[in-house]
Tab-separated table of N, CA and C in Angstrom:
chain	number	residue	atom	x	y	z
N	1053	UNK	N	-34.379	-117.780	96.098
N	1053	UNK	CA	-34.434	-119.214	96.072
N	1053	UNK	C	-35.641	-119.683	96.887
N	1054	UNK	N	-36.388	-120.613	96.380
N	1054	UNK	CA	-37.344	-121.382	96.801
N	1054	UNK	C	-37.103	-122.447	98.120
N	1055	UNK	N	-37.715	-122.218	99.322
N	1055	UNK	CA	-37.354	-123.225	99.683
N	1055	UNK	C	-38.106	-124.409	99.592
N	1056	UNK	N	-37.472	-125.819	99.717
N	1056	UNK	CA	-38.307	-127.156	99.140
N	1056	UNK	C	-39.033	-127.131	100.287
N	1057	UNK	N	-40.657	-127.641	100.181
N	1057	UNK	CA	-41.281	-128.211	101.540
N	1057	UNK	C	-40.867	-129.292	102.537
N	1058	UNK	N	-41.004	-129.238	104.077
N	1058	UNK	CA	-40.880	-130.456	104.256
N	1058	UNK	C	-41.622	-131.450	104.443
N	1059	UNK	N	-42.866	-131.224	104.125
N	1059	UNK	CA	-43.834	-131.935	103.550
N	1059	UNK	C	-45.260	-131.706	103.043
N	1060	UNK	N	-45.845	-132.360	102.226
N	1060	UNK	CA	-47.272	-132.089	101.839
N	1060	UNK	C	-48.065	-133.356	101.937
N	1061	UNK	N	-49.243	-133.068	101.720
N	1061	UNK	CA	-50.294	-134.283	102.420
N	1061	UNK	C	-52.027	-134.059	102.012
N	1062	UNK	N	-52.157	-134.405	101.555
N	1062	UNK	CA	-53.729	-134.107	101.397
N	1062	UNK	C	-54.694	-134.046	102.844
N	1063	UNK	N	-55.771	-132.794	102.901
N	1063	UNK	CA	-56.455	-133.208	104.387
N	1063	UNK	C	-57.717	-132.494	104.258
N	1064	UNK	N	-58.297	-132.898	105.161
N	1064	UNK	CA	-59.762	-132.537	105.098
N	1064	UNK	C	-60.487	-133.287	103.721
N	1065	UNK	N	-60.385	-135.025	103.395
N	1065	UNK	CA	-61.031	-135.448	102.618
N	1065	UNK	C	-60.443	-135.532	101.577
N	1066	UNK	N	-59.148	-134.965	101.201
N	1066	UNK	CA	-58.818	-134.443	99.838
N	1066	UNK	C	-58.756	-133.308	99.134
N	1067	UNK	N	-59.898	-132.598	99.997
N	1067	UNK	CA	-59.899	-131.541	99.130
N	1067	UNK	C	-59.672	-130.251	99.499
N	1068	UNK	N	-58.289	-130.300	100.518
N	1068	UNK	CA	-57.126	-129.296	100.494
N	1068	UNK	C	-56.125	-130.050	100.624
N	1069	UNK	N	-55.030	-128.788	101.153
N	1069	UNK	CA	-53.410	-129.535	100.700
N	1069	UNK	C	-52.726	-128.875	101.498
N	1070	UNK	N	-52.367	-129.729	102.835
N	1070	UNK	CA	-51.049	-129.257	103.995
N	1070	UNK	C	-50.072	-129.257	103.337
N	1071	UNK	N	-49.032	-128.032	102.969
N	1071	UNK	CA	-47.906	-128.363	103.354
N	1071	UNK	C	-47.140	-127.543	104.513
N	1072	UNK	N	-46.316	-128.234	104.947
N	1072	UNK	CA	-45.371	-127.552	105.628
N	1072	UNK	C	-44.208	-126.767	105.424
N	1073	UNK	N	-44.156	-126.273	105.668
N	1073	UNK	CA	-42.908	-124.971	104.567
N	1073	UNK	C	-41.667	-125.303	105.559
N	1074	UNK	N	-41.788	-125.052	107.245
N	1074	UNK	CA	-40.866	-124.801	108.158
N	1074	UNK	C	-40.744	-125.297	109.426
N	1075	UNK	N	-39.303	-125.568	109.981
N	1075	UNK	CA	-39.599	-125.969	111.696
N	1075	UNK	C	-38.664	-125.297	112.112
N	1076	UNK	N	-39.070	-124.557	113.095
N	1076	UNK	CA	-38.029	-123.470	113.166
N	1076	UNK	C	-37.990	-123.785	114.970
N	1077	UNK	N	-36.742	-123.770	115.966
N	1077	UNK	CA	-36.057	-124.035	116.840
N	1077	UNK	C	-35.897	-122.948	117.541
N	1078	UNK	N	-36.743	-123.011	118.576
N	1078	UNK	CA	-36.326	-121.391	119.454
N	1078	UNK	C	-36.173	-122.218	121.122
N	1079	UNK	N	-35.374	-121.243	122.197
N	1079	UNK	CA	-34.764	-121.675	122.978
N	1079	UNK	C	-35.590	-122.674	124.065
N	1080	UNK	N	-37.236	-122.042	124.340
N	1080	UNK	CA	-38.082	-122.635	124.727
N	1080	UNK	C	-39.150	-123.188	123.980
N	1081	UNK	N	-39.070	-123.687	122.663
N	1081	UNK	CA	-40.240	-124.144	122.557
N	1081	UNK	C	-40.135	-124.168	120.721
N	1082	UNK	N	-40.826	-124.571	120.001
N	1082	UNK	CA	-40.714	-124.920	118.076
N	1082	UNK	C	-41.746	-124.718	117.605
N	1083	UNK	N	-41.625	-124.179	116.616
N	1083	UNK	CA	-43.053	-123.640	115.319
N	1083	UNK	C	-42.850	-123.941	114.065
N	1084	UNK	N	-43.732	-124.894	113.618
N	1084	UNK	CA	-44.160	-125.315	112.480
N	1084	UNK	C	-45.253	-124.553	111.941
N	1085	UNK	N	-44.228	-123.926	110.388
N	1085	UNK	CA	-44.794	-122.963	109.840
N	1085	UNK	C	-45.797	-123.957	108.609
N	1086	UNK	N	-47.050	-123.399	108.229
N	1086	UNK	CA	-47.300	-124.452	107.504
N	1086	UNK	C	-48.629	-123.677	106.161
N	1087	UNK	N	-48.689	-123.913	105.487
N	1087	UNK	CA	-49.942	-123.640	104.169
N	1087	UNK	C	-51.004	-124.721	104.246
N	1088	UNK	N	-52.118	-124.178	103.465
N	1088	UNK	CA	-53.360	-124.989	103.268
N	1088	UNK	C	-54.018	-124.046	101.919
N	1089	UNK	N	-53.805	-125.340	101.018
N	1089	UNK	CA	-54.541	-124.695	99.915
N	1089	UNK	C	-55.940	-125.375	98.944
N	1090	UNK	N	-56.759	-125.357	99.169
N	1090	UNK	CA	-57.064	-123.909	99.099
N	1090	UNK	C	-57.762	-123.488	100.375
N	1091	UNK	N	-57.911	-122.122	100.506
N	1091	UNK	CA	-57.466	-121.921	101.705
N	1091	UNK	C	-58.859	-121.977	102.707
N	1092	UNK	N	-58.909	-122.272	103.616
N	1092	UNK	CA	-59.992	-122.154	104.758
N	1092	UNK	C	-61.492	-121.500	105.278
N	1093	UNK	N	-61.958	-121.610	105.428
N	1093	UNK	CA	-62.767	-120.045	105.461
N	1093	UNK	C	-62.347	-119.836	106.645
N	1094	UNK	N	-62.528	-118.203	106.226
N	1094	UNK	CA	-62.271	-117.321	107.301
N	1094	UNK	C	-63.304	-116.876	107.895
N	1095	UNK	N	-62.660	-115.962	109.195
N	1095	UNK	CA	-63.623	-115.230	109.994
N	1095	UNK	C	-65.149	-115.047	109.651
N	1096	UNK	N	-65.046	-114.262	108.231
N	1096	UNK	CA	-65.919	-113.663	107.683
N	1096	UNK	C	-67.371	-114.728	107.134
N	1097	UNK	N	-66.581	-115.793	106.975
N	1097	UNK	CA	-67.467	-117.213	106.056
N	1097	UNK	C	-68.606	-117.507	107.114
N	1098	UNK	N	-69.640	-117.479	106.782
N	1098	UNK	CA	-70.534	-118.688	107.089
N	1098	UNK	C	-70.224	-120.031	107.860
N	1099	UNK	N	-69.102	-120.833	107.275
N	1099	UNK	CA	-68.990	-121.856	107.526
N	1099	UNK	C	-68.294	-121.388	109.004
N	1100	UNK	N	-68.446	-122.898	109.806
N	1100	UNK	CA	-67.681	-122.703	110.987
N	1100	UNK	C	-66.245	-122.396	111.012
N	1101	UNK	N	-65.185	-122.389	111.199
N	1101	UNK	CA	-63.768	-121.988	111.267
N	1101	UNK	C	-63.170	-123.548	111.687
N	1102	UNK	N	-61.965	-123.477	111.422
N	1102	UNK	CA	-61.447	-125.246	111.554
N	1102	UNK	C	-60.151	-124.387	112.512
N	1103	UNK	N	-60.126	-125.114	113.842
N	1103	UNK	CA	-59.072	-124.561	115.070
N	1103	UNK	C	-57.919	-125.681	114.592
N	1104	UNK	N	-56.849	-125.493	114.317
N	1104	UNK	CA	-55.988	-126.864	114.366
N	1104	UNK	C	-55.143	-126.489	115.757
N	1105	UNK	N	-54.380	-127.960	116.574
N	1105	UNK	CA	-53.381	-127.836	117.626
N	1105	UNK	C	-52.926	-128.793	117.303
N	1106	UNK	N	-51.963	-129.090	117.953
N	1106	UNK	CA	-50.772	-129.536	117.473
N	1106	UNK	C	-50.495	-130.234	119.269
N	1107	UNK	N	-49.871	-132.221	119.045
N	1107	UNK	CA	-49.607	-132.415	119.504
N	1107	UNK	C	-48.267	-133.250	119.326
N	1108	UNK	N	-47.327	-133.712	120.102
N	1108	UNK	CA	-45.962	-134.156	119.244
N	1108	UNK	C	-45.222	-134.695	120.041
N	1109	UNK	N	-44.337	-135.760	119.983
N	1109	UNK	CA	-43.308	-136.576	120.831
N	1109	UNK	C	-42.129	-136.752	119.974
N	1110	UNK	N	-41.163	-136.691	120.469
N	1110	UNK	CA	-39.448	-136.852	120.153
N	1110	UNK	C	-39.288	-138.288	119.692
N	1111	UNK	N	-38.107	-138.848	119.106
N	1111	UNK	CA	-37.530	-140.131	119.494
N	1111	UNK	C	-36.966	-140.412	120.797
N	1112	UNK	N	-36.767	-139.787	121.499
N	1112	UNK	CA	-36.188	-139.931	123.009
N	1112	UNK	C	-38.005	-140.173	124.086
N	1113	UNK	N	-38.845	-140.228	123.120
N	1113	UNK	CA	-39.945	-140.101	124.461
N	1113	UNK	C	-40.182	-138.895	124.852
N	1114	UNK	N	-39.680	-137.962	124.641
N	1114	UNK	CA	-40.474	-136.488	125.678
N	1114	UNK	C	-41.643	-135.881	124.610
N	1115	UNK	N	-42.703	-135.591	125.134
N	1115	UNK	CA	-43.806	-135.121	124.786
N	1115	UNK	C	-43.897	-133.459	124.845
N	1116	UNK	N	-44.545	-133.161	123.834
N	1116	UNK	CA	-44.888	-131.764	123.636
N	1116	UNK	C	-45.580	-131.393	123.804
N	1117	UNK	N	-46.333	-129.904	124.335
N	1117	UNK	CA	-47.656	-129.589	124.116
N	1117	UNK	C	-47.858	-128.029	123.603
N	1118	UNK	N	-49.122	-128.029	122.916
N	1118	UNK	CA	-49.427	-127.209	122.430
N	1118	UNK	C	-49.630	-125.745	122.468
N	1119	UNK	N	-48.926	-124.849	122.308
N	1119	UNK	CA	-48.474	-123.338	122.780
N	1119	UNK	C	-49.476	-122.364	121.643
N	1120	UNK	N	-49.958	-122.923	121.445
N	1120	UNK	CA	-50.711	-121.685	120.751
N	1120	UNK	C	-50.463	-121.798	118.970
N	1121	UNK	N	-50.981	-120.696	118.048
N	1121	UNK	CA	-50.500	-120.810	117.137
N	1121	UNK	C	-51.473	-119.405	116.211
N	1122	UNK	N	-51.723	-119.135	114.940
N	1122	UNK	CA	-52.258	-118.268	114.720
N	1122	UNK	C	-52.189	-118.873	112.767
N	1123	UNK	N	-53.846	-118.325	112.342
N	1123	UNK	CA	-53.132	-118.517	110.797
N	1123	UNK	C	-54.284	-117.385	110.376
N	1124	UNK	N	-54.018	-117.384	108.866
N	1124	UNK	CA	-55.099	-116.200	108.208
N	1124	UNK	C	-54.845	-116.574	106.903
N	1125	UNK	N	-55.656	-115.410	105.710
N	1125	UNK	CA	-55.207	-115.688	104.514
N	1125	UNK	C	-53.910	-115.112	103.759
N	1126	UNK	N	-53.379	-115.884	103.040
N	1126	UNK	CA	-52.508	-115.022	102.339
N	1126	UNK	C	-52.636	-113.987	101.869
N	1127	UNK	N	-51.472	-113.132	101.463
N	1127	UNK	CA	-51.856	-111.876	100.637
N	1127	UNK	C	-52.392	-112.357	99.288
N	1128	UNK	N	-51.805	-113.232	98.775
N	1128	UNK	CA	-52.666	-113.244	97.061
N	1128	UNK	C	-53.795	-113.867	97.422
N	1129	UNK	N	-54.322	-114.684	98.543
N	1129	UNK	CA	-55.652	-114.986	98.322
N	1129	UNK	C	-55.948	-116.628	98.243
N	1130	UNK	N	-54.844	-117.236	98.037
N	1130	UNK	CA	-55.059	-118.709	97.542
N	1130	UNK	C	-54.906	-119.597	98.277
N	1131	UNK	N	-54.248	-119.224	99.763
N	1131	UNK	CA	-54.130	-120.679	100.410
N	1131	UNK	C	-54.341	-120.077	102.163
N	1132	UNK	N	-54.452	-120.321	102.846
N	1132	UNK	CA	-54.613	-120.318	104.618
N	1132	UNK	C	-52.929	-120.153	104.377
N	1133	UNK	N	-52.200	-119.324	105.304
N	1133	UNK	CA	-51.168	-119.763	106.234
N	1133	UNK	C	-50.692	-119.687	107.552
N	1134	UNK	N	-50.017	-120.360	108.149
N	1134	UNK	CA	-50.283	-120.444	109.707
N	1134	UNK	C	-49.065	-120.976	110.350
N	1135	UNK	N	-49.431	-121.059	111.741
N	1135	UNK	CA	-47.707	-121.534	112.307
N	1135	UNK	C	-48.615	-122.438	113.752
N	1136	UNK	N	-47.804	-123.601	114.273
N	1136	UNK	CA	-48.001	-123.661	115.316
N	1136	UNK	C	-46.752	-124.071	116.072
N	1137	UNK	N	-46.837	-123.608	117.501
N	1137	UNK	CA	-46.022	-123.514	118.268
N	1137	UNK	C	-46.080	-124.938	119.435
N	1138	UNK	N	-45.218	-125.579	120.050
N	1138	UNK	CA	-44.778	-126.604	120.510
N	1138	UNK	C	-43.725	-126.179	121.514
N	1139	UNK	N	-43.923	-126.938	123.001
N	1139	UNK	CA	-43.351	-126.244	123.853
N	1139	UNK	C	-42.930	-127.476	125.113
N	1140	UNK	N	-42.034	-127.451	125.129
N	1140	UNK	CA	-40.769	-127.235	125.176
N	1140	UNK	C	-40.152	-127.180	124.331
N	1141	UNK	N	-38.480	-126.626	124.331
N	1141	UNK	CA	-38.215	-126.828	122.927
N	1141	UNK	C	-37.929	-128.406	122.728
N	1142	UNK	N	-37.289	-128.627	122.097
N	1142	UNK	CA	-36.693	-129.870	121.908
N	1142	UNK	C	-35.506	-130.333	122.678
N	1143	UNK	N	-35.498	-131.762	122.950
N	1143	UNK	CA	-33.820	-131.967	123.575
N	1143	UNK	C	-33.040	-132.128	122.751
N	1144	UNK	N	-31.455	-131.269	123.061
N	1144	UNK	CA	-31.051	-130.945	121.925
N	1144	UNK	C	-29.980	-133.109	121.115
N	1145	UNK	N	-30.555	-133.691	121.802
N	1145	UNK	CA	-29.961	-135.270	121.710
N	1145	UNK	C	-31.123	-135.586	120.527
N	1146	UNK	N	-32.578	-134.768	120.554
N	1146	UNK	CA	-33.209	-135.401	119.787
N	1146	UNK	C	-33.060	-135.175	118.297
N	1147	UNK	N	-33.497	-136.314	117.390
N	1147	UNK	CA	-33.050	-136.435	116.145
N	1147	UNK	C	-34.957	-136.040	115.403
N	1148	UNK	N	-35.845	-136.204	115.662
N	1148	UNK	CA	-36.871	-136.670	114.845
N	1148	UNK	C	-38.597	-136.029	115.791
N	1149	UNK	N	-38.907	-135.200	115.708
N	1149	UNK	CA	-40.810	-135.165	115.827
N	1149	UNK	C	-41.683	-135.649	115.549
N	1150	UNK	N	-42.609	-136.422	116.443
N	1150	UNK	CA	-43.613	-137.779	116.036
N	1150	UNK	C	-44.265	-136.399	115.787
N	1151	UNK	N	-45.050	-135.380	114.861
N	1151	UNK	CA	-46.219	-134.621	114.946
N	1151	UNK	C	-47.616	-134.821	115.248
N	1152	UNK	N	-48.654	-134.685	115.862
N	1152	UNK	CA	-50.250	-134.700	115.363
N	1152	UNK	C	-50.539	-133.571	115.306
N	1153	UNK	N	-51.313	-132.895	113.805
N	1153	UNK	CA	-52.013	-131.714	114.041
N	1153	UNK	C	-53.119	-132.143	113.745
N	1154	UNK	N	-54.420	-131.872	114.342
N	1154	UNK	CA	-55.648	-131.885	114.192
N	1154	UNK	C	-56.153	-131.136	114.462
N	1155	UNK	N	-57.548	-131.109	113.490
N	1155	UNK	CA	-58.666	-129.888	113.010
N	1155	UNK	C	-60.136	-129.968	113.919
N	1156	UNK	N	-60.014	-128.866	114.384
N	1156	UNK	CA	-61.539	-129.224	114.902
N	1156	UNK	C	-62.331	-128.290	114.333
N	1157	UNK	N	-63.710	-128.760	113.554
N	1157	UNK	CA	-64.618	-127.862	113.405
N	1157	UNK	C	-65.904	-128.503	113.509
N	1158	UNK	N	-66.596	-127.821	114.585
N	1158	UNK	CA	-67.743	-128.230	115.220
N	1158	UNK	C	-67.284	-129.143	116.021
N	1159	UNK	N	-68.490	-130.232	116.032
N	1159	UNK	CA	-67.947	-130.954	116.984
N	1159	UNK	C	-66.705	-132.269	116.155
N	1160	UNK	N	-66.238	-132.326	115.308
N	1160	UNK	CA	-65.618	-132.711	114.076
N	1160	UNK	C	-64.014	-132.733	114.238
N	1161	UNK	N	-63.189	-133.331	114.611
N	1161	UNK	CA	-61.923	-133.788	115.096
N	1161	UNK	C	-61.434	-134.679	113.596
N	1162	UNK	N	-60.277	-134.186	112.915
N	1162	UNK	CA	-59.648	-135.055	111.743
N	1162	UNK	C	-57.992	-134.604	112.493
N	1163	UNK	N	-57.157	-135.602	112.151
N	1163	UNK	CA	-56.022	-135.824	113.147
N	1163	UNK	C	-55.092	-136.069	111.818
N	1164	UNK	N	-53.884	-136.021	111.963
N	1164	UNK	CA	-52.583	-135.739	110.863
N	1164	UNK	C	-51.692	-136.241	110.966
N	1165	UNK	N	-51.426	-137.631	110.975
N	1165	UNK	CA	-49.173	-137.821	111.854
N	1165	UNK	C	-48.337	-137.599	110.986
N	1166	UNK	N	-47.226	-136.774	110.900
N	1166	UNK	CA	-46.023	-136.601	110.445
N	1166	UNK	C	-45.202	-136.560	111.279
N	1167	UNK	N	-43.988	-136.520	110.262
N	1167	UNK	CA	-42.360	-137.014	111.199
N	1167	UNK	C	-41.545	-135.858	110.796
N	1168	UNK	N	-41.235	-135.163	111.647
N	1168	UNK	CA	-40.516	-133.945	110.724
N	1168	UNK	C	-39.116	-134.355	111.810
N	1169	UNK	N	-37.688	-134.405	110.928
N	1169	UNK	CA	-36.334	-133.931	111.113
N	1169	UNK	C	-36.291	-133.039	111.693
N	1170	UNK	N	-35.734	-132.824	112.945
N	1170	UNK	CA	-35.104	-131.702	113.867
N	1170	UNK	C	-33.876	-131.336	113.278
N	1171	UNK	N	-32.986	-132.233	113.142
N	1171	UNK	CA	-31.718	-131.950	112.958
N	1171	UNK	C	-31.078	-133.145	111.598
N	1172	UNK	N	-30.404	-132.366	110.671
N	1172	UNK	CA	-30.202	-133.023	109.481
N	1172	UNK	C	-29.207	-134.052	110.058
């Protein structure tokens, strides 16, 4: 079974495509698993590399910060995938994640807000 995204979004101009596949809840801290298609250049490219981090606030007000994260290409080839991590975890009262992920490449900053559901 497929799972549905919990969201997609056009970025970088249009001409790729965030989605988010996952938010996954660990004791200290949350990772948003996520795609980009088509996919990025890599290491190997010419072009500069695009760093994304991730910044994020609750409905209760508590703020998150950015723990790291890691992405590469898929095995078939067609899209970037990646995860980023968010730290603390969440309070478990909270209902909702203000997200920002933003891209830096060069000196070049493009910024993202989504709302992702913690808890159904």
């Amino acid at each position: 079974m497929t799972r549905v995204p919990l969201l997609i979004l056009p970025i970088l101009d249009g001409g790729h495509e965030l989605t988010i596949r996952k938010l996954k809840l660990q004791d200290d801290s949350f990772t948003i698993h996520y795609s980009i298609t088509p996919p990025l250049p890599d290491a190997d490219s010419a072009a500069p590399p695009f760093l994304p981090f991730l910044e994020a606030k609750d409905d209760l007000g508590n703020e998150y910060l950015d723990w790291g994260g890691a992405y590469g290409l898929s095995p078939d080839g067609i899209r970037t995938e990646g995860s980023l991590t968010g730290q603390p975890a969440p309070a478990s009262e909270a209902q909702v994640l203000l997200v920002r992920v933003t891209f830096v490449q060069d000196s070049r900053e493009t910024a993202y807000d989504m709302t992702l559901r913690i808890r159904p």
